[in-house]
Structures are given as C-alpha cells and as structure tokens.
Amino acid sequence: AEFFDLTVGSIINSILVGKRFEEHNKEEFLKIKQSMDASFETFSPFDMTVPVWFLKYFFPRRFEQMRDNQETSKDFAAKEAMKRIEDIKAGKYVIDENNLQDYTDAFLLKIQKDGENYDFNTESLRTMLLDLWITGQETTTTTLISGFNQLLLHPEVMDKARTELMKVTENGSRPLSLADRVSTPYLNAMIGEIQRHASILNVSFWKYNLEPTYMGGHPVDSGALVTAQLSALHVNETVFKNPQDFDPERFIRDEKLLQKVIPFGLGKRSCLGESLARSELYLIFGNLLLRYKFKPHGPLSTKEIMPYSAGKRPFKLE
C-alpha cells in the first residue's frame, strides 16, 4: 500500500511543486498522507449536505476537528509553495515564464502579472494544492489497491493483459507508453472493469437545482439538492449484465459499454484530474504487469471500508 501511495504522491507532487518523494524524504510524504487520511475519515455525505453554520452551531466539536485536520493538511501540502514565495521575495528564486517548472510556478506567475485578487492569492493557492492533492492521491491509490486485489483474485485476467502487453512492446523490450493505448484493448477493458468495481465515489458532489425540472419522471423543484449516486450506476443490471462478476471481456463484447463507466462524473463539473488519473492508471498497471508476475501472500478481500460514506476505501494489501 505504501508503494502505491508513494508512486501516486510523487507524480502529483512533481506536478504541483516539482518535488518527488524518495527514500530519504518519504517520511515527509507520510505526514501529508496521515493528515489527509484523518481529514478524509471525518468527512461524510452529512457534512456535504448541511450548511456550515449548522455544523458550527449544533456540532462544534465535529466542525473544529474537520477544520483543524484541513488546516494541518493544507500546511503540509503547501509547505514547498510557501517556501518558494519566501525565496521569490528574497531574490533567491525567479520564475521563468518560458520554462514553468510546475503548477505553483504557473499560479505565482499569474499573481505576479495581475496582482492578488479574490481568485488568485496565497490562501487560494494553499487551498488548491490541498484540493488537487486529496482528489488525485486518495482516489488513484485506492483504485490501484482495489485493482490489484481483483487481479490477484483473477490471475487469468493478469495473464491475458500480460500477453497483450508483451506483443505491443516487442516482447517487453521497451516500457509501455500512452501512445500504446490504441493497441491495448484488453488492458483498457481491464482498467475499466477495475474502476467500475472500485467506484470510489459513492455520490457526486451535491448541486442546487436552479429551476423546476423532471428527473426520472419525478418532479424536482428549484432549490432542491441533487446528486448522482455513481456507485449505483456502476452495478445497474440493465447496463452491466451480472454486475457482481469481474469480467473485463464485457467491454470487448460491447465497446460502447466502456463509456458508461463514469468514475469521474460527467459534464462541466466532472473531475478536474481525470486525464492525469487515467494516464497514471494506464502506465502503472501496464508497466507493473509487463515487468512482474504477482501472486497473493495471505488472504485477499474485496470488502470495502466505509462503503456508504462519501468515498469508499478497500482493505489494503500488506
């Protein structure tokens, strides 16, 4: 589990602040991860639904705990960015507009050009770094852990994927790249089935309905809170035959079916990091299966932790 955490964390941190996590500094990453886990475990659909004033007044301890966890996480996630701001002020760091190093460079360049405003300021940078950390780290890591749980329970799927990968990479003479996606229909189907089963987000974020409408034949008034229960869609028997089965072949039999796996949501409010997450999953699953053969060590389970919370988590492989 720590391996997947570090792998995904290094990719995200490189994009955000240009820094990877290696053996010498992995404790720094684990502190970030622990604070995020604490924040994640106290957050539920209840907290997504009620107004902030309601939490403050009726559940002050819960509100303070969530706020403290979030601030701690924000401090850890933004540590490198805050140091860079101080270095810029001291003349130790200069942003090269023609060679931006990471997300933080791009954000700070925007502030340098236009000045701080409501959307672009130091506090919003801290918040954005934490948001991108949380949404990119936990969901991708959980999908990898859930996926390898499924693969170890279905070794025939790993064998089929490896056969395809060896063919595409000339018998493993080179690593798998994103350019190979069009040539790996089985690997794409396997990842799609992993995401359908993992279905990390039980519900999409709540939204206000702005005008009276009908949903599924039922009238919904303006001002109503609405959401999509993504995990229910992924086990809909009218869409996915025998949804309890782990069967990547379903997407080979019906290529359009893969479009109905929507772990990132749909529309303009869909997940900001979808393209990054899809690339990570493809390269990590693909290259690990290309290079290694995996066998279980001890009991396996696809049982979920917190199956009815805002986001699901699997029991982790040790």
PDB file of C-alpha atoms in Angstrom:
ATOM      1  CA  ALA A   1       0.000   0.000   0.000  1.00  0.00           C
ATOM      2  CA  GLU A   2       2.853   2.387   0.835  1.00  0.00           C
ATOM      3  CA  PHE A   3       4.376   1.693  -2.587  1.00  0.00           C
ATOM      4  CA  PHE A   4       1.228   2.866  -4.384  1.00  0.00           C
ATOM      5  CA  ASP A   5       0.879   5.861  -2.061  1.00  0.00           C
ATOM      6  CA  LEU A   6       4.451   6.960  -2.774  1.00  0.00           C
ATOM      7  CA  THR A   7       4.159   6.343  -6.523  1.00  0.00           C
ATOM      8  CA  VAL A   8       0.995   8.408  -6.925  1.00  0.00           C
ATOM      9  CA  GLY A   9       2.141  11.011  -4.383  1.00  0.00           C
ATOM     10  CA  SER A  10       5.406  11.576  -6.236  1.00  0.00           C
ATOM     11  CA  ILE A  11       3.610  12.130  -9.544  1.00  0.00           C
ATOM     12  CA  ILE A  12       1.164  14.614  -8.018  1.00  0.00           C
ATOM     13  CA  ASN A  13       3.803  16.455  -6.007  1.00  0.00           C
ATOM     14  CA  SER A  14       6.053  16.736  -9.079  1.00  0.00           C
ATOM     15  CA  ILE A  15       3.245  18.421 -10.999  1.00  0.00           C
ATOM     16  CA  LEU A  16       2.256  20.696  -8.114  1.00  0.00           C
ATOM     17  CA  VAL A  17       5.604  21.751  -6.650  1.00  0.00           C
ATOM     18  CA  GLY A  18       8.256  19.958  -8.714  1.00  0.00           C
ATOM     19  CA  LYS A  19       9.388  17.556  -5.993  1.00  0.00           C
ATOM     20  CA  ARG A  20       9.385  13.748  -5.893  1.00  0.00           C
ATOM     21  CA  PHE A  21       9.378  11.567  -2.808  1.00  0.00           C
ATOM     22  CA  GLU A  22      12.298   9.162  -2.483  1.00  0.00           C
ATOM     23  CA  GLU A  23      13.646   7.023   0.342  1.00  0.00           C
ATOM     24  CA  HIS A  24      15.372   9.995   2.017  1.00  0.00           C
ATOM     25  CA  ASN A  25      12.225  12.140   2.255  1.00  0.00           C
ATOM     26  CA  LYS A  26       9.338   9.679   2.256  1.00  0.00           C
ATOM     27  CA  GLU A  27       8.570  10.468   5.916  1.00  0.00           C
ATOM     28  CA  GLU A  28       7.620  13.960   4.770  1.00  0.00           C
ATOM     29  CA  PHE A  29       5.109  12.427   2.372  1.00  0.00           C
ATOM     30  CA  LEU A  30       3.712  10.059   5.004  1.00  0.00           C
ATOM     31  CA  LYS A  31       2.960  13.048   7.260  1.00  0.00           C
ATOM     32  CA  ILE A  32       0.950  14.639   4.454  1.00  0.00           C
ATOM     33  CA  LYS A  33      -0.846  11.349   3.840  1.00  0.00           C
ATOM     34  CA  GLN A  34      -1.681  10.796   7.504  1.00  0.00           C
ATOM     35  CA  SER A  35      -3.174  14.263   7.872  1.00  0.00           C
ATOM     36  CA  MET A  36      -5.221  13.758   4.706  1.00  0.00           C
ATOM     37  CA  ASP A  37      -6.450  10.363   5.902  1.00  0.00           C
ATOM     38  CA  ALA A  38      -7.624  11.930   9.158  1.00  0.00           C
ATOM     39  CA  SER A  39      -9.460  14.639   7.226  1.00  0.00           C
ATOM     40  CA  PHE A  40     -10.987  12.104   4.829  1.00  0.00           C
ATOM     41  CA  GLU A  41     -12.250   9.784   7.556  1.00  0.00           C
ATOM     42  CA  THR A  42     -14.201  12.528   9.352  1.00  0.00           C
ATOM     43  CA  PHE A  43     -15.930  13.743   6.174  1.00  0.00           C
ATOM     44  CA  SER A  44     -19.293  12.241   5.183  1.00  0.00           C
ATOM     45  CA  PRO A  45     -22.336  12.954   2.959  1.00  0.00           C
ATOM     46  CA  PHE A  46     -23.869  14.605   6.040  1.00  0.00           C
ATOM     47  CA  ASP A  47     -21.087  17.205   6.071  1.00  0.00           C
ATOM     48  CA  MET A  48     -21.560  17.753   2.323  1.00  0.00           C
ATOM     49  CA  THR A  49     -25.270  18.426   2.816  1.00  0.00           C
ATOM     50  CA  VAL A  50     -25.745  20.678   5.821  1.00  0.00           C
ATOM     51  CA  PRO A  51     -24.767  24.386   5.857  1.00  0.00           C
ATOM     52  CA  VAL A  52     -21.522  25.355   7.572  1.00  0.00           C
ATOM     53  CA  TRP A  53     -23.408  27.414  10.196  1.00  0.00           C
ATOM     54  CA  PHE A  54     -25.401  24.299  11.110  1.00  0.00           C
ATOM     55  CA  LEU A  55     -22.209  22.322  11.751  1.00  0.00           C
ATOM     56  CA  LYS A  56     -20.687  25.178  13.764  1.00  0.00           C
ATOM     57  CA  TYR A  57     -23.749  25.597  15.994  1.00  0.00           C
ATOM     58  CA  PHE A  58     -25.006  22.040  16.501  1.00  0.00           C
ATOM     59  CA  PHE A  59     -21.790  20.005  16.021  1.00  0.00           C
ATOM     60  CA  PRO A  60     -18.976  22.353  17.149  1.00  0.00           C
ATOM     61  CA  ARG A  61     -16.533  19.548  18.040  1.00  0.00           C
ATOM     62  CA  ARG A  62     -17.016  17.849  14.689  1.00  0.00           C
ATOM     63  CA  PHE A  63     -16.615  21.162  12.857  1.00  0.00           C
ATOM     64  CA  GLU A  64     -13.437  22.049  14.776  1.00  0.00           C
ATOM     65  CA  GLN A  65     -11.945  18.618  14.152  1.00  0.00           C
ATOM     66  CA  MET A  66     -12.591  18.858  10.411  1.00  0.00           C
ATOM     67  CA  ARG A  67     -11.255  22.414  10.298  1.00  0.00           C
ATOM     68  CA  ASP A  68      -8.096  21.510  12.252  1.00  0.00           C
ATOM     69  CA  ASN A  69      -7.458  18.438  10.075  1.00  0.00           C
ATOM     70  CA  GLN A  70      -7.904  20.515   6.941  1.00  0.00           C
ATOM     71  CA  GLU A  71      -5.557  23.266   8.126  1.00  0.00           C
ATOM     72  CA  THR A  72      -2.894  20.703   9.082  1.00  0.00           C
ATOM     73  CA  SER A  73      -3.231  19.042   5.681  1.00  0.00           C
ATOM     74  CA  LYS A  74      -3.086  22.407   3.948  1.00  0.00           C
ATOM     75  CA  ASP A  75       0.118  23.347   5.784  1.00  0.00           C
ATOM     76  CA  PHE A  76       1.819  20.104   4.739  1.00  0.00           C
ATOM     77  CA  ALA A  77       0.601  20.195   1.122  1.00  0.00           C
ATOM     78  CA  ALA A  78       1.608  23.856   0.632  1.00  0.00           C
ATOM     79  CA  LYS A  79       4.916  23.764   2.521  1.00  0.00           C
ATOM     80  CA  GLU A  80       7.104  23.837  -0.610  1.00  0.00           C
ATOM     81  CA  ALA A  81       4.970  26.508  -2.272  1.00  0.00           C
ATOM     82  CA  MET A  82       5.155  28.787   0.768  1.00  0.00           C
ATOM     83  CA  LYS A  83       8.940  28.371   0.840  1.00  0.00           C
ATOM     84  CA  ARG A  84       9.073  29.332  -2.827  1.00  0.00           C
ATOM     85  CA  ILE A  85       7.107  32.521  -2.149  1.00  0.00           C
ATOM     86  CA  GLU A  86       9.654  33.486   0.514  1.00  0.00           C
ATOM     87  CA  ASP A  87      12.527  32.672  -1.867  1.00  0.00           C
ATOM     88  CA  ILE A  88      10.971  34.873  -4.561  1.00  0.00           C
ATOM     89  CA  LYS A  89      10.679  37.768  -2.107  1.00  0.00           C
ATOM     90  CA  ALA A  90      14.311  37.274  -1.064  1.00  0.00           C
ATOM     91  CA  GLY A  91      15.503  37.147  -4.687  1.00  0.00           C
ATOM     92  CA  LYS A  92      16.601  33.505  -4.395  1.00  0.00           C
ATOM     93  CA  TYR A  93      14.098  32.191  -6.951  1.00  0.00           C
ATOM     94  CA  VAL A  94      12.946  33.667 -10.254  1.00  0.00           C
ATOM     95  CA  ILE A  95      10.033  32.252 -12.255  1.00  0.00           C
ATOM     96  CA  ASP A  96      10.975  31.631 -15.894  1.00  0.00           C
ATOM     97  CA  GLU A  97       7.836  32.403 -17.895  1.00  0.00           C
ATOM     98  CA  ASN A  98       9.144  30.333 -20.820  1.00  0.00           C
ATOM     99  CA  ASN A  99      10.033  27.331 -18.670  1.00  0.00           C
ATOM    100  CA  LEU A 100       7.488  26.913 -15.890  1.00  0.00           C
ATOM    101  CA  GLN A 101       8.510  24.119 -13.555  1.00  0.00           C
ATOM    102  CA  ASP A 102       5.129  23.177 -12.076  1.00  0.00           C
ATOM    103  CA  TYR A 103       1.611  24.265 -11.090  1.00  0.00           C
ATOM    104  CA  THR A 104       2.942  26.538  -8.340  1.00  0.00           C
ATOM    105  CA  ASP A 105       5.121  28.438 -10.839  1.00  0.00           C
ATOM    106  CA  ALA A 106       2.106  28.993 -13.108  1.00  0.00           C
ATOM    107  CA  PHE A 107      -0.077  30.170 -10.206  1.00  0.00           C
ATOM    108  CA  LEU A 108       2.534  32.567  -8.822  1.00  0.00           C
ATOM    109  CA  LEU A 109       3.300  33.939 -12.299  1.00  0.00           C
ATOM    110  CA  LYS A 110      -0.399  34.792 -12.658  1.00  0.00           C
ATOM    111  CA  ILE A 111      -0.223  36.713  -9.351  1.00  0.00           C
ATOM    112  CA  GLN A 112       2.985  38.480 -10.418  1.00  0.00           C
ATOM    113  CA  LYS A 113       1.355  39.678 -13.646  1.00  0.00           C
ATOM    114  CA  ASP A 114      -2.112  40.636 -12.395  1.00  0.00           C
ATOM    115  CA  GLY A 115      -1.635  41.076  -8.645  1.00  0.00           C
ATOM    116  CA  GLU A 116      -3.545  39.235  -5.935  1.00  0.00           C
ATOM    117  CA  ASN A 117      -7.324  39.134  -6.266  1.00  0.00           C
ATOM    118  CA  TYR A 118     -10.257  37.073  -4.972  1.00  0.00           C
ATOM    119  CA  ASP A 119      -9.357  34.029  -7.093  1.00  0.00           C
ATOM    120  CA  PHE A 120      -5.558  34.240  -7.191  1.00  0.00           C
ATOM    121  CA  ASN A 121      -3.916  34.786  -3.819  1.00  0.00           C
ATOM    122  CA  THR A 122      -1.692  32.929  -1.379  1.00  0.00           C
ATOM    123  CA  GLU A 123      -4.583  31.369   0.529  1.00  0.00           C
ATOM    124  CA  SER A 124      -6.329  30.159  -2.618  1.00  0.00           C
ATOM    125  CA  LEU A 125      -3.018  28.599  -3.733  1.00  0.00           C
ATOM    126  CA  ARG A 126      -2.828  26.695  -0.441  1.00  0.00           C
ATOM    127  CA  THR A 127      -6.425  25.544  -0.861  1.00  0.00           C
ATOM    128  CA  MET A 128      -5.953  24.482  -4.493  1.00  0.00           C
ATOM    129  CA  LEU A 129      -2.825  22.492  -3.665  1.00  0.00           C
ATOM    130  CA  LEU A 130      -4.699  20.604  -0.946  1.00  0.00           C
ATOM    131  CA  ASP A 131      -7.726  20.015  -3.206  1.00  0.00           C
ATOM    132  CA  LEU A 132      -5.557  18.629  -6.007  1.00  0.00           C
ATOM    133  CA  TRP A 133      -3.633  16.506  -3.513  1.00  0.00           C
ATOM    134  CA  ILE A 134      -6.749  14.980  -1.960  1.00  0.00           C
ATOM    135  CA  THR A 135      -8.634  14.359  -5.191  1.00  0.00           C
ATOM    136  CA  GLY A 136      -5.604  12.962  -7.015  1.00  0.00           C
ATOM    137  CA  GLN A 137      -3.910  10.962  -4.273  1.00  0.00           C
ATOM    138  CA  GLU A 138      -6.576   9.022  -2.422  1.00  0.00           C
ATOM    139  CA  THR A 139      -8.769   8.088  -5.371  1.00  0.00           C
ATOM    140  CA  THR A 140      -5.922   6.889  -7.614  1.00  0.00           C
ATOM    141  CA  THR A 141      -4.199   4.947  -4.833  1.00  0.00           C
ATOM    142  CA  THR A 142      -7.474   3.332  -3.806  1.00  0.00           C
ATOM    143  CA  THR A 143      -8.165   2.300  -7.410  1.00  0.00           C
ATOM    144  CA  LEU A 144      -4.701   0.708  -7.665  1.00  0.00           C
ATOM    145  CA  ILE A 145      -5.131  -1.221  -4.407  1.00  0.00           C
ATOM    146  CA  SER A 146      -8.653  -2.313  -5.294  1.00  0.00           C
ATOM    147  CA  GLY A 147      -7.450  -3.249  -8.781  1.00  0.00           C
ATOM    148  CA  PHE A 148      -4.609  -5.483  -7.632  1.00  0.00           C
ATOM    149  CA  ASN A 149      -6.953  -7.132  -5.139  1.00  0.00           C
ATOM    150  CA  GLN A 150      -9.180  -8.033  -8.091  1.00  0.00           C
ATOM    151  CA  LEU A 151      -6.267  -9.117 -10.288  1.00  0.00           C
ATOM    152  CA  LEU A 152      -4.827 -11.403  -7.616  1.00  0.00           C
ATOM    153  CA  LEU A 153      -8.260 -12.993  -7.290  1.00  0.00           C
ATOM    154  CA  HIS A 154      -8.435 -13.375 -11.094  1.00  0.00           C
ATOM    155  CA  PRO A 155      -4.932 -14.379 -12.307  1.00  0.00           C
ATOM    156  CA  GLU A 156      -6.323 -15.290 -15.741  1.00  0.00           C
ATOM    157  CA  VAL A 157      -7.016 -11.581 -16.307  1.00  0.00           C
ATOM    158  CA  MET A 158      -3.399 -10.706 -15.487  1.00  0.00           C
ATOM    159  CA  ASP A 159      -2.186 -13.384 -17.906  1.00  0.00           C
ATOM    160  CA  LYS A 160      -4.338 -12.046 -20.764  1.00  0.00           C
ATOM    161  CA  ALA A 161      -3.216  -8.482 -20.117  1.00  0.00           C
ATOM    162  CA  ARG A 162       0.454  -9.507 -19.960  1.00  0.00           C
ATOM    163  CA  THR A 163       0.192 -11.424 -23.253  1.00  0.00           C
ATOM    164  CA  GLU A 164      -1.195  -8.308 -24.927  1.00  0.00           C
ATOM    165  CA  LEU A 165       1.462  -6.089 -23.334  1.00  0.00           C
ATOM    166  CA  MET A 166       4.316  -8.339 -24.448  1.00  0.00           C
ATOM    167  CA  LYS A 167       3.030  -8.239 -28.014  1.00  0.00           C
ATOM    168  CA  VAL A 168       2.678  -4.451 -28.065  1.00  0.00           C
ATOM    169  CA  THR A 169       6.126  -3.799 -26.526  1.00  0.00           C
ATOM    170  CA  GLU A 170       8.026  -6.282 -28.732  1.00  0.00           C
ATOM    171  CA  ASN A 171       8.340  -8.893 -26.005  1.00  0.00           C
ATOM    172  CA  GLY A 172       8.935  -6.343 -23.256  1.00  0.00           C
ATOM    173  CA  SER A 173      11.883  -4.642 -24.963  1.00  0.00           C
ATOM    174  CA  ARG A 174      10.542  -1.205 -24.011  1.00  0.00           C
ATOM    175  CA  PRO A 175       8.216   0.296 -21.392  1.00  0.00           C
ATOM    176  CA  LEU A 176       4.548   0.807 -22.143  1.00  0.00           C
ATOM    177  CA  SER A 177       3.712   4.386 -23.169  1.00  0.00           C
ATOM    178  CA  LEU A 178       0.489   6.378 -23.515  1.00  0.00           C
ATOM    179  CA  ALA A 179       0.862   6.123 -27.291  1.00  0.00           C
ATOM    180  CA  ASP A 180       0.145   2.378 -26.939  1.00  0.00           C
ATOM    181  CA  ARG A 181      -3.431   2.907 -25.695  1.00  0.00           C
ATOM    182  CA  VAL A 182      -4.994   2.295 -29.109  1.00  0.00           C
ATOM    183  CA  SER A 183      -3.178  -1.056 -29.317  1.00  0.00           C
ATOM    184  CA  THR A 184      -4.180  -2.417 -25.890  1.00  0.00           C
ATOM    185  CA  PRO A 185      -7.958  -3.009 -25.936  1.00  0.00           C
ATOM    186  CA  TYR A 186      -7.789  -5.703 -23.245  1.00  0.00           C
ATOM    187  CA  LEU A 187      -5.741  -3.574 -20.827  1.00  0.00           C
ATOM    188  CA  ASN A 188      -8.188  -0.698 -21.388  1.00  0.00           C
ATOM    189  CA  ALA A 189     -11.082  -3.055 -20.677  1.00  0.00           C
ATOM    190  CA  MET A 190      -9.346  -4.420 -17.564  1.00  0.00           C
ATOM    191  CA  ILE A 191      -8.822  -0.926 -16.137  1.00  0.00           C
ATOM    192  CA  GLY A 192     -12.434  -0.036 -16.971  1.00  0.00           C
ATOM    193  CA  GLU A 193     -13.678  -3.069 -15.049  1.00  0.00           C
ATOM    194  CA  ILE A 194     -11.384  -2.234 -12.123  1.00  0.00           C
ATOM    195  CA  GLN A 195     -12.806   1.290 -11.996  1.00  0.00           C
ATOM    196  CA  ARG A 196     -16.381   0.016 -12.261  1.00  0.00           C
ATOM    197  CA  HIS A 197     -15.875  -2.322  -9.285  1.00  0.00           C
ATOM    198  CA  ALA A 198     -13.859   0.160  -7.229  1.00  0.00           C
ATOM    199  CA  SER A 199     -16.350   3.000  -7.934  1.00  0.00           C
ATOM    200  CA  ILE A 200     -14.549   5.173  -5.390  1.00  0.00           C
ATOM    201  CA  LEU A 201     -17.093   7.995  -5.153  1.00  0.00           C
ATOM    202  CA  ASN A 202     -20.466   6.778  -3.911  1.00  0.00           C
ATOM    203  CA  VAL A 203     -22.086  10.082  -4.789  1.00  0.00           C
ATOM    204  CA  SER A 204     -21.109  13.045  -6.906  1.00  0.00           C
ATOM    205  CA  PHE A 205     -20.992  16.420  -5.147  1.00  0.00           C
ATOM    206  CA  TRP A 206     -24.321  17.981  -4.241  1.00  0.00           C
ATOM    207  CA  LYS A 207     -25.681  20.711  -6.511  1.00  0.00           C
ATOM    208  CA  TYR A 208     -28.632  23.104  -6.280  1.00  0.00           C
ATOM    209  CA  ASN A 209     -31.306  22.639  -8.913  1.00  0.00           C
ATOM    210  CA  LEU A 210     -31.910  26.129 -10.358  1.00  0.00           C
ATOM    211  CA  GLU A 211     -35.326  25.624 -11.918  1.00  0.00           C
ATOM    212  CA  PRO A 212     -38.237  23.136 -11.765  1.00  0.00           C
ATOM    213  CA  THR A 213     -37.495  20.029 -13.819  1.00  0.00           C
ATOM    214  CA  TYR A 214     -38.176  16.309 -14.067  1.00  0.00           C
ATOM    215  CA  MET A 215     -35.664  13.596 -13.184  1.00  0.00           C
ATOM    216  CA  GLY A 216     -36.559  10.020 -13.960  1.00  0.00           C
ATOM    217  CA  GLY A 217     -40.179  11.070 -14.384  1.00  0.00           C
ATOM    218  CA  HIS A 218     -40.314  12.725 -10.949  1.00  0.00           C
ATOM    219  CA  PRO A 219     -40.842  16.490 -10.479  1.00  0.00           C
ATOM    220  CA  VAL A 220     -37.922  18.263  -8.793  1.00  0.00           C
ATOM    221  CA  ASP A 221     -38.474  21.831  -7.595  1.00  0.00           C
ATOM    222  CA  SER A 222     -35.968  24.678  -7.872  1.00  0.00           C
ATOM    223  CA  GLY A 223     -33.654  24.975  -4.869  1.00  0.00           C
ATOM    224  CA  ALA A 224     -33.581  21.207  -4.313  1.00  0.00           C
ATOM    225  CA  LEU A 225     -30.253  19.491  -3.640  1.00  0.00           C
ATOM    226  CA  VAL A 226     -29.485  16.891  -6.283  1.00  0.00           C
ATOM    227  CA  THR A 227     -26.669  14.437  -6.880  1.00  0.00           C
ATOM    228  CA  ALA A 228     -25.846  11.285  -8.835  1.00  0.00           C
ATOM    229  CA  GLN A 229     -25.230   8.036  -6.982  1.00  0.00           C
ATOM    230  CA  LEU A 230     -22.330   6.862  -9.145  1.00  0.00           C
ATOM    231  CA  SER A 231     -21.784   3.581  -7.287  1.00  0.00           C
ATOM    232  CA  ALA A 232     -25.403   2.570  -8.002  1.00  0.00           C
ATOM    233  CA  LEU A 233     -24.978   3.301 -11.709  1.00  0.00           C
ATOM    234  CA  HIS A 234     -21.949   1.003 -11.884  1.00  0.00           C
ATOM    235  CA  VAL A 235     -23.896  -2.009 -10.603  1.00  0.00           C
ATOM    236  CA  ASN A 236     -27.052  -1.363 -12.631  1.00  0.00           C
ATOM    237  CA  GLU A 237     -28.053  -4.767 -14.017  1.00  0.00           C
ATOM    238  CA  THR A 238     -29.820  -3.240 -17.005  1.00  0.00           C
ATOM    239  CA  VAL A 239     -26.497  -1.719 -18.105  1.00  0.00           C
ATOM    240  CA  PHE A 240     -23.922  -4.221 -16.806  1.00  0.00           C
ATOM    241  CA  LYS A 241     -25.023  -7.845 -17.010  1.00  0.00           C
ATOM    242  CA  ASN A 242     -24.025  -9.818 -13.892  1.00  0.00           C
ATOM    243  CA  PRO A 243     -22.504  -6.688 -12.313  1.00  0.00           C
ATOM    244  CA  GLN A 244     -21.027  -8.641  -9.391  1.00  0.00           C
ATOM    245  CA  ASP A 245     -18.679 -10.512 -11.763  1.00  0.00           C
ATOM    246  CA  PHE A 246     -15.203  -9.179 -12.527  1.00  0.00           C
ATOM    247  CA  ASP A 247     -15.314  -9.509 -16.295  1.00  0.00           C
ATOM    248  CA  PRO A 248     -13.178  -7.205 -18.495  1.00  0.00           C
ATOM    249  CA  GLU A 249     -14.442  -9.116 -21.534  1.00  0.00           C
ATOM    250  CA  ARG A 250     -17.799  -7.300 -21.200  1.00  0.00           C
ATOM    251  CA  PHE A 251     -16.102  -4.242 -22.702  1.00  0.00           C
ATOM    252  CA  ILE A 252     -14.593  -6.274 -25.536  1.00  0.00           C
ATOM    253  CA  ARG A 253     -18.020  -7.686 -26.403  1.00  0.00           C
ATOM    254  CA  ASP A 254     -19.540  -4.190 -26.352  1.00  0.00           C
ATOM    255  CA  GLU A 255     -17.007  -1.391 -26.938  1.00  0.00           C
ATOM    256  CA  LYS A 256     -19.573   1.362 -26.229  1.00  0.00           C
ATOM    257  CA  LEU A 257     -20.178  -0.042 -22.747  1.00  0.00           C
ATOM    258  CA  LEU A 258     -16.892   1.423 -21.520  1.00  0.00           C
ATOM    259  CA  GLN A 259     -18.380   4.907 -21.979  1.00  0.00           C
ATOM    260  CA  LYS A 260     -20.939   4.069 -19.279  1.00  0.00           C
ATOM    261  CA  VAL A 261     -18.250   3.681 -16.612  1.00  0.00           C
ATOM    262  CA  ILE A 262     -18.152   7.201 -15.175  1.00  0.00           C
ATOM    263  CA  PRO A 263     -15.945   7.226 -12.046  1.00  0.00           C
ATOM    264  CA  PHE A 264     -15.014  10.865 -12.752  1.00  0.00           C
ATOM    265  CA  GLY A 265     -18.573  12.103 -13.184  1.00  0.00           C
ATOM    266  CA  LEU A 266     -19.904  13.885 -16.271  1.00  0.00           C
ATOM    267  CA  GLY A 267     -20.272  17.377 -17.650  1.00  0.00           C
ATOM    268  CA  LYS A 268     -18.520  20.596 -16.741  1.00  0.00           C
ATOM    269  CA  ARG A 269     -18.379  19.564 -13.058  1.00  0.00           C
ATOM    270  CA  SER A 270     -16.542  16.329 -13.768  1.00  0.00           C
ATOM    271  CA  CYS A 271     -13.232  15.572 -12.042  1.00  0.00           C
ATOM    272  CA  LEU A 272     -10.506  18.094 -12.831  1.00  0.00           C
ATOM    273  CA  GLY A 273      -7.788  15.427 -12.712  1.00  0.00           C
ATOM    274  CA  GLU A 274      -9.468  12.846 -14.962  1.00  0.00           C
ATOM    275  CA  SER A 275      -6.838  12.898 -17.725  1.00  0.00           C
ATOM    276  CA  LEU A 276      -3.981  12.653 -15.209  1.00  0.00           C
ATOM    277  CA  ALA A 277      -5.648   9.805 -13.301  1.00  0.00           C
ATOM    278  CA  ARG A 278      -6.383   7.842 -16.470  1.00  0.00           C
ATOM    279  CA  SER A 279      -2.770   8.225 -17.599  1.00  0.00           C
ATOM    280  CA  GLU A 280      -1.439   7.168 -14.187  1.00  0.00           C
ATOM    281  CA  LEU A 281      -3.641   4.069 -14.033  1.00  0.00           C
ATOM    282  CA  TYR A 282      -2.721   3.024 -17.573  1.00  0.00           C
ATOM    283  CA  LEU A 283       1.037   3.426 -17.111  1.00  0.00           C
ATOM    284  CA  ILE A 284       1.222   1.989 -13.578  1.00  0.00           C
ATOM    285  CA  PHE A 285      -0.993  -1.065 -14.172  1.00  0.00           C
ATOM    286  CA  GLY A 286       0.506  -1.655 -17.613  1.00  0.00           C
ATOM    287  CA  ASN A 287       4.178  -1.387 -16.730  1.00  0.00           C
ATOM    288  CA  LEU A 288       3.871  -3.348 -13.481  1.00  0.00           C
ATOM    289  CA  LEU A 289       2.121  -6.228 -15.262  1.00  0.00           C
ATOM    290  CA  LEU A 290       4.686  -6.034 -18.062  1.00  0.00           C
ATOM    291  CA  ARG A 291       7.651  -6.361 -15.697  1.00  0.00           C
ATOM    292  CA  TYR A 292       6.409  -8.517 -12.821  1.00  0.00           C
ATOM    293  CA  LYS A 293       4.281 -11.532 -12.064  1.00  0.00           C
ATOM    294  CA  PHE A 294       2.105 -11.106  -8.979  1.00  0.00           C
ATOM    295  CA  LYS A 295       0.921 -13.771  -6.571  1.00  0.00           C
ATOM    296  CA  PRO A 296      -1.094 -13.356  -3.359  1.00  0.00           C
ATOM    297  CA  HIS A 297       0.584 -13.527   0.020  1.00  0.00           C
ATOM    298  CA  GLY A 298      -2.055 -14.182   2.663  1.00  0.00           C
ATOM    299  CA  PRO A 299      -5.843 -13.797   2.425  1.00  0.00           C
ATOM    300  CA  LEU A 300      -7.439 -11.438  -0.095  1.00  0.00           C
ATOM    301  CA  SER A 301     -10.643  -9.471   0.164  1.00  0.00           C
ATOM    302  CA  THR A 302     -12.601  -7.028  -1.969  1.00  0.00           C
ATOM    303  CA  LYS A 303     -14.576  -5.894   1.080  1.00  0.00           C
ATOM    304  CA  GLU A 304     -14.778  -2.110   1.371  1.00  0.00           C
ATOM    305  CA  ILE A 305     -14.085   0.182   4.293  1.00  0.00           C
ATOM    306  CA  MET A 306     -16.792   2.848   4.748  1.00  0.00           C
ATOM    307  CA  PRO A 307     -18.951   1.557   1.824  1.00  0.00           C
ATOM    308  CA  TYR A 308     -21.691   4.108   2.482  1.00  0.00           C
ATOM    309  CA  SER A 309     -19.562   7.206   3.051  1.00  0.00           C
ATOM    310  CA  ALA A 310     -18.774   9.953   0.531  1.00  0.00           C
ATOM    311  CA  GLY A 311     -15.879   7.866  -0.788  1.00  0.00           C
ATOM    312  CA  LYS A 312     -15.142   4.151  -0.483  1.00  0.00           C
ATOM    313  CA  ARG A 313     -11.840   2.614   0.566  1.00  0.00           C
ATOM    314  CA  PRO A 314     -10.687  -1.022   0.243  1.00  0.00           C
ATOM    315  CA  PHE A 315      -8.867  -3.117   2.787  1.00  0.00           C
ATOM    316  CA  LYS A 316      -5.241  -2.547   1.866  1.00  0.00           C
ATOM    317  CA  LEU A 317      -2.754  -5.179   0.798  1.00  0.00           C
ATOM    318  CA  GLU A 318       0.104  -5.519   3.230  1.00  0.00           C
TER     319      GLU A 318
END
